[in-house]
């Protein structure tokens, strides 16, 4: 705060984003455990003590990376699913944004997401993102149904949202492992698997269990 | 090995299962970190050194619990999905067995599965189970399609399997948190969300992306 403008040429927020960019790249390339604060500082073009001063320990830095990438992803999805479109198209656009994001950051997804999933302090951040996604999807469906003058039990909505989010997460993992797979085609496949069925459940049609 | 039959009244395998029963119960009740080897030994009615001798460290014991519960679950699913039934009924029976298992072990699922998901040495065991589930589902679908004289691209099959397994895992997590939810109804809901759509994709019908 007391340093002169000549010394600190960049505002704090810009500097932080640069460090996060460097950290995401290093974590993605090396994995959490192998990544060193030296590598991150070097790539960011800043001294290691400054990285610590700005963003804390390696663990805190990783949580900050997860949080930024997760927020960017959620914003990309929510922004793509414009509220004035039909529900299936909103969902498809949301899925296309999601798989597009994963496809464009395959390495990052593989490392950030898998690393986060497999480690206690980070798993909480991931669970929070998943809950937000479920809320976004359930909200989108509820909005569409209300606009249509229809009513669906809250539990049915919740179940559809959980199933869609779980299926998408599983397919994103698949996409990250398949560099040849096309993100947009993956979104369309996901719509075919899940939406055609979800639409029926929301319309009141259910799969008939066999009469035993 | 050298102890007399009077001292060791039970065969090793039976004794091990008793210890695993006790360990699953203690881990489920307390969570991995709070669970102590003393509690487990006491519940199993055996001395702590004997538990270590039979099953190793707490970490090894937890992996053994995961492995046993996971194998039981996979066997319950595969056993339920008898190969002579129509595909949708096989899938539904498999799902019913899966959600039935989770519903009957809500505490265990919540602790074992979530603990495993959030901790590196255990996440590998979970990933292996997931891969086996995807293989089982993809195999079931491929079998059904062949019997029907139809052919579907391997990628489409894989995508359907990943989506179904991901959606089921997500709903199982939901079920574990909702003691009032009925496992069989959850299986039927899952069929309505996912199967009606999956069946269309396998039959060659796809959701039509909007012409932009």
Short mmCIF file of N, CA, C and O in Angstrom, two decimals, chain A residues 35-142:
data_model
loop_
_atom_site.label_atom_id
_atom_site.label_comp_id
_atom_site.label_asym_id
_atom_site.label_seq_id
_atom_site.Cartn_x
_atom_site.Cartn_y
_atom_site.Cartn_z
N UNK A 35 4.15 -29.41 -8.33
CA UNK A 35 4.28 -27.98 -8.63
C UNK A 35 5.03 -27.28 -7.50
O UNK A 35 4.78 -27.56 -6.32
N UNK A 36 5.94 -26.39 -7.85
CA UNK A 36 6.65 -25.65 -6.79
C UNK A 36 6.33 -24.17 -6.89
O UNK A 36 6.05 -23.64 -7.96
N UNK A 37 6.39 -23.51 -5.75
CA UNK A 37 6.15 -22.07 -5.70
C UNK A 37 7.22 -21.33 -6.51
O UNK A 37 6.96 -20.25 -7.05
N UNK A 38 8.43 -21.94 -6.61
CA UNK A 38 9.48 -21.33 -7.42
C UNK A 38 9.07 -21.25 -8.89
O UNK A 38 9.23 -20.22 -9.53
N UNK A 39 8.54 -22.38 -9.41
CA UNK A 39 8.09 -22.40 -10.81
C UNK A 39 7.02 -21.34 -11.05
O UNK A 39 7.03 -20.65 -12.07
N UNK A 40 6.08 -21.28 -10.10
CA UNK A 40 4.96 -20.34 -10.27
C UNK A 40 5.47 -18.90 -10.25
O UNK A 40 5.10 -18.09 -11.10
N UNK A 41 6.35 -18.62 -9.30
CA UNK A 41 6.90 -17.26 -9.20
C UNK A 41 7.67 -16.91 -10.47
O UNK A 41 7.52 -15.82 -11.03
N UNK A 42 8.46 -17.87 -10.97
CA UNK A 42 9.27 -17.61 -12.16
C UNK A 42 8.37 -17.32 -13.36
O UNK A 42 8.58 -16.35 -14.10
N UNK A 43 7.35 -18.17 -13.56
CA UNK A 43 6.46 -17.98 -14.70
C UNK A 43 5.68 -16.67 -14.60
O UNK A 43 5.39 -16.02 -15.61
N UNK A 44 5.36 -16.27 -13.36
CA UNK A 44 4.64 -15.01 -13.18
C UNK A 44 5.58 -13.80 -13.26
O UNK A 44 5.12 -12.66 -13.31
N UNK A 45 6.88 -14.08 -13.25
CA UNK A 45 7.86 -12.98 -13.31
C UNK A 45 7.84 -12.13 -12.06
O UNK A 45 7.88 -10.90 -12.12
N UNK A 46 7.79 -12.80 -10.94
CA UNK A 46 7.67 -12.08 -9.66
C UNK A 46 8.43 -12.91 -8.62
O UNK A 46 8.63 -14.11 -8.81
N UNK A 47 8.85 -12.28 -7.54
CA UNK A 47 9.62 -13.04 -6.55
C UNK A 47 8.71 -13.94 -5.72
O UNK A 47 7.52 -13.65 -5.55
N UNK A 48 9.30 -15.03 -5.22
CA UNK A 48 8.50 -15.98 -4.43
C UNK A 48 7.88 -15.35 -3.20
O UNK A 48 6.69 -15.55 -2.94
N UNK A 49 8.63 -14.55 -2.44
CA UNK A 49 7.99 -13.92 -1.26
C UNK A 49 6.77 -13.08 -1.64
O UNK A 49 5.80 -13.02 -0.89
N UNK A 50 6.82 -12.48 -2.83
CA UNK A 50 5.67 -11.68 -3.26
C UNK A 50 4.46 -12.56 -3.55
O UNK A 50 3.33 -12.18 -3.27
N UNK A 51 4.71 -13.74 -4.12
CA UNK A 51 3.60 -14.67 -4.38
C UNK A 51 2.95 -15.04 -3.05
O UNK A 51 1.72 -14.99 -2.90
N UNK A 52 3.79 -15.39 -2.07
CA UNK A 52 3.26 -15.73 -0.74
C UNK A 52 2.48 -14.55 -0.15
O UNK A 52 1.41 -14.71 0.43
N UNK A 53 3.05 -13.36 -0.31
CA UNK A 53 2.41 -12.17 0.27
C UNK A 53 1.04 -11.91 -0.36
O UNK A 53 0.08 -11.56 0.32
N UNK A 54 0.96 -12.13 -1.67
CA UNK A 54 -0.30 -11.88 -2.38
C UNK A 54 -1.33 -12.97 -2.13
O UNK A 54 -2.49 -12.69 -1.87
N UNK A 55 -0.90 -14.22 -2.24
CA UNK A 55 -1.91 -15.29 -2.34
C UNK A 55 -1.74 -16.40 -1.31
O UNK A 55 -2.51 -17.37 -1.32
N UNK A 56 -0.76 -16.27 -0.43
CA UNK A 56 -0.66 -17.25 0.65
C UNK A 56 0.09 -18.50 0.28
O UNK A 56 0.88 -18.52 -0.67
N UNK A 57 -0.15 -19.57 1.01
CA UNK A 57 0.56 -20.83 0.83
C UNK A 57 0.16 -21.50 -0.48
O UNK A 57 -0.78 -21.09 -1.14
N UNK A 58 0.88 -22.57 -0.81
CA UNK A 58 0.58 -23.33 -2.03
C UNK A 58 -0.85 -23.85 -1.99
O UNK A 58 -1.57 -23.81 -2.98
N UNK A 59 -1.28 -24.31 -0.80
CA UNK A 59 -2.64 -24.81 -0.66
C UNK A 59 -3.66 -23.70 -0.92
O UNK A 59 -4.64 -23.90 -1.65
N UNK A 60 -3.43 -22.53 -0.34
CA UNK A 60 -4.35 -21.41 -0.55
C UNK A 60 -4.36 -20.97 -2.01
O UNK A 60 -5.40 -20.61 -2.56
N UNK A 61 -3.18 -21.02 -2.62
CA UNK A 61 -3.07 -20.66 -4.03
C UNK A 61 -3.88 -21.62 -4.89
O UNK A 61 -4.57 -21.21 -5.84
N UNK A 62 -3.83 -22.90 -4.56
CA UNK A 62 -4.57 -23.90 -5.33
C UNK A 62 -6.08 -23.68 -5.18
O UNK A 62 -6.83 -23.75 -6.16
N UNK A 63 -6.51 -23.41 -3.94
CA UNK A 63 -7.94 -23.12 -3.72
C UNK A 63 -8.35 -21.88 -4.53
O UNK A 63 -9.42 -21.85 -5.14
N UNK A 64 -7.46 -20.86 -4.56
CA UNK A 64 -7.77 -19.65 -5.33
C UNK A 64 -7.90 -19.97 -6.82
O UNK A 64 -8.78 -19.45 -7.51
N UNK A 65 -7.03 -20.87 -7.33
CA UNK A 65 -7.11 -21.29 -8.74
C UNK A 65 -8.43 -21.99 -9.02
O UNK A 65 -9.12 -21.70 -9.99
N UNK A 66 -8.77 -22.95 -8.16
CA UNK A 66 -10.02 -23.70 -8.29
C UNK A 66 -11.21 -22.76 -8.30
O UNK A 66 -12.11 -22.89 -9.12
N UNK A 67 -11.18 -21.82 -7.35
CA UNK A 67 -12.30 -20.91 -7.21
C UNK A 67 -12.44 -20.03 -8.46
O UNK A 67 -13.53 -19.86 -8.99
N UNK A 68 -11.32 -19.51 -8.96
CA UNK A 68 -11.39 -18.67 -10.15
C UNK A 68 -11.86 -19.45 -11.37
O UNK A 68 -12.76 -19.03 -12.09
N UNK A 69 -11.27 -20.63 -11.58
CA UNK A 69 -11.64 -21.43 -12.75
C UNK A 69 -13.10 -21.88 -12.66
O UNK A 69 -13.83 -21.86 -13.64
N UNK A 70 -13.51 -22.28 -11.46
CA UNK A 70 -14.89 -22.73 -11.26
C UNK A 70 -15.89 -21.60 -11.49
O UNK A 70 -16.92 -21.80 -12.15
N UNK A 71 -15.56 -20.42 -10.98
CA UNK A 71 -16.46 -19.27 -11.16
C UNK A 71 -16.56 -18.88 -12.63
O UNK A 71 -17.63 -18.63 -13.16
N UNK A 72 -15.41 -18.87 -13.32
CA UNK A 72 -15.41 -18.57 -14.76
C UNK A 72 -16.30 -19.54 -15.51
O UNK A 72 -17.04 -19.17 -16.40
N UNK A 73 -16.19 -20.82 -15.12
CA UNK A 73 -16.96 -21.85 -15.81
C UNK A 73 -18.45 -21.65 -15.56
O UNK A 73 -19.25 -21.67 -16.50
N UNK A 74 -18.82 -21.45 -14.30
CA UNK A 74 -20.23 -21.25 -13.97
C UNK A 74 -20.79 -20.02 -14.69
O UNK A 74 -21.91 -20.03 -15.20
N UNK A 75 -19.98 -18.97 -14.78
CA UNK A 75 -20.45 -17.75 -15.47
C UNK A 75 -20.61 -17.99 -16.96
O UNK A 75 -21.56 -17.50 -17.58
N UNK A 76 -19.68 -18.77 -17.54
CA UNK A 76 -19.79 -19.09 -18.96
C UNK A 76 -21.08 -19.87 -19.23
O UNK A 76 -21.79 -19.62 -20.21
N UNK A 77 -21.39 -20.81 -18.34
CA UNK A 77 -22.59 -21.65 -18.51
C UNK A 77 -23.85 -20.80 -18.36
O UNK A 77 -24.74 -20.82 -19.21
N UNK A 78 -23.91 -20.04 -17.26
CA UNK A 78 -25.10 -19.25 -16.99
C UNK A 78 -25.30 -18.20 -18.08
O UNK A 78 -26.42 -17.95 -18.54
N UNK A 79 -24.20 -17.60 -18.57
CA UNK A 79 -24.29 -16.60 -19.62
C UNK A 79 -24.78 -17.18 -20.93
O UNK A 79 -25.51 -16.52 -21.68
N UNK A 80 -24.39 -18.42 -21.22
CA UNK A 80 -24.78 -19.05 -22.49
C UNK A 80 -26.26 -19.41 -22.51
O UNK A 80 -26.90 -19.37 -23.55
N UNK A 81 -26.79 -19.77 -21.33
CA UNK A 81 -28.16 -20.25 -21.26
C UNK A 81 -29.14 -19.09 -21.11
O UNK A 81 -29.81 -18.96 -20.09
N UNK A 82 -29.23 -18.24 -22.13
CA UNK A 82 -30.09 -17.04 -22.08
C UNK A 82 -31.54 -17.41 -21.75
O UNK A 82 -32.07 -18.35 -22.32
N UNK A 83 -32.15 -16.65 -20.81
CA UNK A 83 -33.45 -17.04 -20.27
C UNK A 83 -34.62 -16.95 -21.24
O UNK A 83 -35.69 -17.48 -20.98
N UNK A 84 -34.44 -16.27 -22.39
CA UNK A 84 -35.58 -16.13 -23.30
C UNK A 84 -35.69 -17.27 -24.32
O UNK A 84 -36.59 -17.27 -25.16
N UNK A 85 -34.79 -18.23 -24.26
CA UNK A 85 -34.82 -19.36 -25.20
C UNK A 85 -35.65 -20.51 -24.64
O UNK A 85 -35.90 -20.58 -23.44
N UNK A 86 -36.07 -21.44 -25.51
CA UNK A 86 -36.74 -22.65 -25.01
C UNK A 86 -35.80 -23.45 -24.10
O UNK A 86 -34.58 -23.39 -24.26
N UNK A 87 -36.41 -24.18 -23.16
CA UNK A 87 -35.61 -24.89 -22.15
C UNK A 87 -34.55 -25.80 -22.75
O UNK A 87 -33.40 -25.81 -22.31
N UNK A 88 -34.94 -26.60 -23.74
CA UNK A 88 -33.95 -27.54 -24.27
C UNK A 88 -32.78 -26.80 -24.90
O UNK A 88 -31.63 -27.19 -24.74
N UNK A 89 -33.09 -25.68 -25.56
CA UNK A 89 -31.99 -24.93 -26.16
C UNK A 89 -31.12 -24.26 -25.10
O UNK A 89 -29.89 -24.20 -25.23
N UNK A 90 -31.74 -23.78 -24.02
CA UNK A 90 -30.95 -23.20 -22.92
C UNK A 90 -30.01 -24.25 -22.35
O UNK A 90 -28.84 -23.99 -22.09
N UNK A 91 -30.58 -25.44 -22.15
CA UNK A 91 -29.79 -26.52 -21.56
C UNK A 91 -28.65 -26.89 -22.48
O UNK A 91 -27.50 -27.07 -22.06
N UNK A 92 -28.96 -26.97 -23.77
CA UNK A 92 -27.93 -27.35 -24.74
C UNK A 92 -26.83 -26.29 -24.78
O UNK A 92 -25.65 -26.62 -24.80
N UNK A 93 -27.23 -25.04 -24.79
CA UNK A 93 -26.22 -23.97 -24.80
C UNK A 93 -25.37 -23.99 -23.54
O UNK A 93 -24.16 -23.76 -23.57
N UNK A 94 -26.01 -24.28 -22.41
CA UNK A 94 -25.27 -24.40 -21.16
C UNK A 94 -24.29 -25.56 -21.23
O UNK A 94 -23.11 -25.42 -20.86
N UNK A 95 -24.75 -26.68 -21.76
CA UNK A 95 -23.88 -27.86 -21.89
C UNK A 95 -22.74 -27.58 -22.88
O UNK A 95 -21.60 -27.97 -22.64
N UNK A 96 -23.08 -26.89 -23.97
CA UNK A 96 -22.04 -26.59 -24.96
C UNK A 96 -20.97 -25.70 -24.34
O UNK A 96 -19.77 -25.89 -24.55
N UNK A 97 -21.41 -24.73 -23.53
CA UNK A 97 -20.45 -23.86 -22.85
C UNK A 97 -19.60 -24.67 -21.88
O UNK A 97 -18.38 -24.50 -21.78
N UNK A 98 -20.25 -25.59 -21.16
CA UNK A 98 -19.55 -26.40 -20.17
C UNK A 98 -18.51 -27.31 -20.85
O UNK A 98 -17.33 -27.28 -20.51
N UNK A 99 -18.96 -28.08 -21.85
CA UNK A 99 -18.02 -28.99 -22.51
C UNK A 99 -16.98 -28.21 -23.31
O UNK A 99 -15.83 -28.65 -23.45
N UNK A 100 -17.37 -27.05 -23.83
CA UNK A 100 -16.42 -26.20 -24.53
C UNK A 100 -15.31 -25.74 -23.59
O UNK A 100 -14.13 -25.78 -23.92
N UNK A 101 -15.71 -25.38 -22.38
CA UNK A 101 -14.74 -24.95 -21.36
C UNK A 101 -13.79 -26.09 -21.03
O UNK A 101 -12.57 -25.93 -21.01
N UNK A 102 -14.37 -27.27 -20.78
CA UNK A 102 -13.54 -28.43 -20.44
C UNK A 102 -12.62 -28.79 -21.61
O UNK A 102 -11.43 -29.06 -21.43
N UNK A 103 -13.19 -28.78 -22.83
CA UNK A 103 -12.41 -29.13 -24.01
C UNK A 103 -11.25 -28.17 -24.23
O UNK A 103 -10.16 -28.57 -24.65
N UNK A 104 -11.45 -26.91 -23.92
CA UNK A 104 -10.40 -25.91 -24.12
C UNK A 104 -9.36 -25.96 -23.01
O UNK A 104 -8.29 -25.38 -23.13
N UNK A 105 -9.69 -26.62 -21.91
CA UNK A 105 -8.75 -26.69 -20.77
C UNK A 105 -8.61 -28.13 -20.31
O UNK A 105 -8.68 -28.42 -19.13
N UNK A 106 -8.42 -29.04 -21.28
CA UNK A 106 -8.35 -30.47 -20.91
C UNK A 106 -7.32 -30.75 -19.82
O UNK A 106 -7.61 -31.43 -18.85
N UNK A 107 -6.11 -30.21 -20.00
CA UNK A 107 -5.06 -30.48 -19.01
C UNK A 107 -5.46 -29.90 -17.65
O UNK A 107 -5.33 -30.55 -16.62
N UNK A 108 -5.94 -28.68 -17.70
CA UNK A 108 -6.34 -28.01 -16.46
C UNK A 108 -7.45 -28.77 -15.76
O UNK A 108 -7.41 -28.96 -14.55
N UNK A 109 -8.44 -29.20 -16.51
CA UNK A 109 -9.55 -29.95 -15.93
C UNK A 109 -9.03 -31.23 -15.28
O UNK A 109 -9.34 -31.54 -14.14
N UNK A 110 -8.23 -31.95 -16.05
CA UNK A 110 -7.74 -33.24 -15.55
C UNK A 110 -7.01 -33.05 -14.23
O UNK A 110 -7.24 -33.78 -13.27
N UNK A 111 -6.15 -32.02 -14.19
CA UNK A 111 -5.37 -31.86 -12.96
C UNK A 111 -6.15 -31.15 -11.87
O UNK A 111 -6.29 -31.66 -10.76
N UNK A 112 -6.71 -29.99 -12.21
CA UNK A 112 -7.38 -29.22 -11.16
C UNK A 112 -8.54 -30.02 -10.57
O UNK A 112 -8.65 -30.18 -9.36
N UNK A 113 -9.40 -30.53 -11.44
CA UNK A 113 -10.60 -31.20 -10.98
C UNK A 113 -10.27 -32.52 -10.26
O UNK A 113 -10.75 -32.78 -9.18
N UNK A 114 -9.41 -33.33 -10.90
CA UNK A 114 -9.11 -34.63 -10.28
C UNK A 114 -8.32 -34.47 -9.00
O UNK A 114 -8.51 -35.19 -8.04
N UNK A 115 -7.41 -33.50 -9.01
CA UNK A 115 -6.63 -33.24 -7.82
C UNK A 115 -7.57 -32.77 -6.69
O UNK A 115 -7.48 -33.24 -5.56
N UNK A 116 -8.48 -31.89 -7.05
CA UNK A 116 -9.39 -31.34 -6.05
C UNK A 116 -10.30 -32.43 -5.51
O UNK A 116 -10.57 -32.50 -4.31
N UNK A 117 -10.75 -33.31 -6.41
CA UNK A 117 -11.65 -34.37 -6.00
C UNK A 117 -10.97 -35.30 -5.01
O UNK A 117 -11.62 -35.85 -4.13
N UNK A 118 -9.65 -35.46 -5.14
CA UNK A 118 -8.96 -36.45 -4.34
C UNK A 118 -8.27 -35.88 -3.12
O UNK A 118 -7.37 -36.49 -2.57
N UNK A 119 -8.68 -34.72 -2.67
CA UNK A 119 -7.95 -34.15 -1.55
C UNK A 119 -8.87 -33.30 -0.68
O UNK A 119 -9.53 -32.38 -1.17
N UNK A 120 -8.90 -33.64 0.58
CA UNK A 120 -9.91 -33.10 1.49
C UNK A 120 -10.13 -31.59 1.46
O UNK A 120 -11.27 -31.16 1.28
N UNK A 121 -9.10 -30.73 1.63
CA UNK A 121 -9.43 -29.30 1.72
C UNK A 121 -10.04 -28.78 0.42
O UNK A 121 -10.77 -27.80 0.43
N UNK A 122 -9.74 -29.42 -0.73
CA UNK A 122 -10.22 -28.93 -2.02
C UNK A 122 -11.59 -29.52 -2.36
O UNK A 122 -12.34 -28.93 -3.13
N UNK A 123 -11.88 -30.69 -1.82
CA UNK A 123 -13.14 -31.36 -2.15
C UNK A 123 -14.33 -30.49 -1.73
O UNK A 123 -15.37 -30.51 -2.39
N UNK A 124 -14.16 -29.70 -0.67
CA UNK A 124 -15.23 -28.83 -0.21
C UNK A 124 -15.56 -27.76 -1.25
O UNK A 124 -16.72 -27.47 -1.52
N UNK A 125 -14.53 -27.19 -1.86
CA UNK A 125 -14.70 -26.17 -2.90
C UNK A 125 -15.46 -26.77 -4.09
O UNK A 125 -16.36 -26.15 -4.65
N UNK A 126 -15.13 -28.01 -4.43
CA UNK A 126 -15.77 -28.72 -5.55
C UNK A 126 -17.23 -29.01 -5.23
O UNK A 126 -18.11 -28.84 -6.08
N UNK A 127 -17.49 -29.45 -4.00
CA UNK A 127 -18.86 -29.77 -3.60
C UNK A 127 -19.73 -28.51 -3.66
O UNK A 127 -20.89 -28.55 -4.08
N UNK A 128 -19.14 -27.37 -3.27
CA UNK A 128 -19.88 -26.11 -3.31
C UNK A 128 -20.23 -25.73 -4.75
O UNK A 128 -21.33 -25.28 -5.05
N UNK A 129 -19.29 -25.96 -5.68
CA UNK A 129 -19.54 -25.67 -7.09
C UNK A 129 -20.64 -26.58 -7.63
O UNK A 129 -21.49 -26.15 -8.42
N UNK A 130 -20.60 -27.85 -7.23
CA UNK A 130 -21.59 -28.81 -7.69
C UNK A 130 -22.98 -28.39 -7.21
O UNK A 130 -23.95 -28.42 -7.97
N UNK A 131 -23.07 -27.98 -5.94
CA UNK A 131 -24.35 -27.53 -5.39
C UNK A 131 -24.88 -26.32 -6.16
O UNK A 131 -26.07 -26.24 -6.47
N UNK A 132 -23.98 -25.39 -6.50
CA UNK A 132 -24.42 -24.23 -7.27
C UNK A 132 -24.92 -24.64 -8.65
O UNK A 132 -25.90 -24.11 -9.15
N UNK A 133 -24.24 -25.61 -9.27
CA UNK A 133 -24.66 -26.09 -10.58
C UNK A 133 -26.06 -26.72 -10.50
O UNK A 133 -26.90 -26.49 -11.36
N UNK A 134 -26.28 -27.55 -9.46
CA UNK A 134 -27.58 -28.19 -9.30
C UNK A 134 -28.66 -27.12 -9.13
O UNK A 134 -29.73 -27.21 -9.74
N UNK A 135 -28.36 -26.09 -8.35
CA UNK A 135 -29.33 -25.01 -8.15
C UNK A 135 -29.63 -24.27 -9.45
O UNK A 135 -30.79 -23.96 -9.75
N UNK A 136 -28.57 -24.02 -10.24
CA UNK A 136 -28.75 -23.33 -11.52
C UNK A 136 -29.66 -24.16 -12.44
O UNK A 136 -30.61 -23.64 -13.03
N UNK A 137 -29.37 -25.46 -12.53
CA UNK A 137 -30.14 -26.33 -13.43
C UNK A 137 -31.58 -26.46 -12.93
O UNK A 137 -32.53 -26.33 -13.71
N UNK A 138 -31.77 -26.70 -11.64
CA UNK A 138 -33.12 -26.84 -11.09
C UNK A 138 -33.90 -25.54 -11.28
O UNK A 138 -35.09 -25.56 -11.63
N UNK A 139 -33.23 -24.40 -11.10
CA UNK A 139 -33.87 -23.11 -11.28
C UNK A 139 -34.32 -22.91 -12.72
O UNK A 139 -35.42 -22.42 -13.00
N UNK A 140 -33.45 -23.32 -13.66
CA UNK A 140 -33.76 -23.19 -15.08
C UNK A 140 -34.99 -24.03 -15.44
O UNK A 140 -35.89 -23.57 -16.15
N UNK A 141 -35.03 -25.24 -14.91
CA UNK A 141 -36.16 -26.13 -15.20
C UNK A 141 -37.45 -25.60 -14.57
O UNK A 141 -38.51 -25.60 -15.20
N UNK A 142 -37.36 -25.13 -13.32
CA UNK A 142 -38.54 -24.61 -12.63
C UNK A 142 -39.10 -23.41 -13.37
O UNK A 142 -40.32 -23.28 -13.57
#
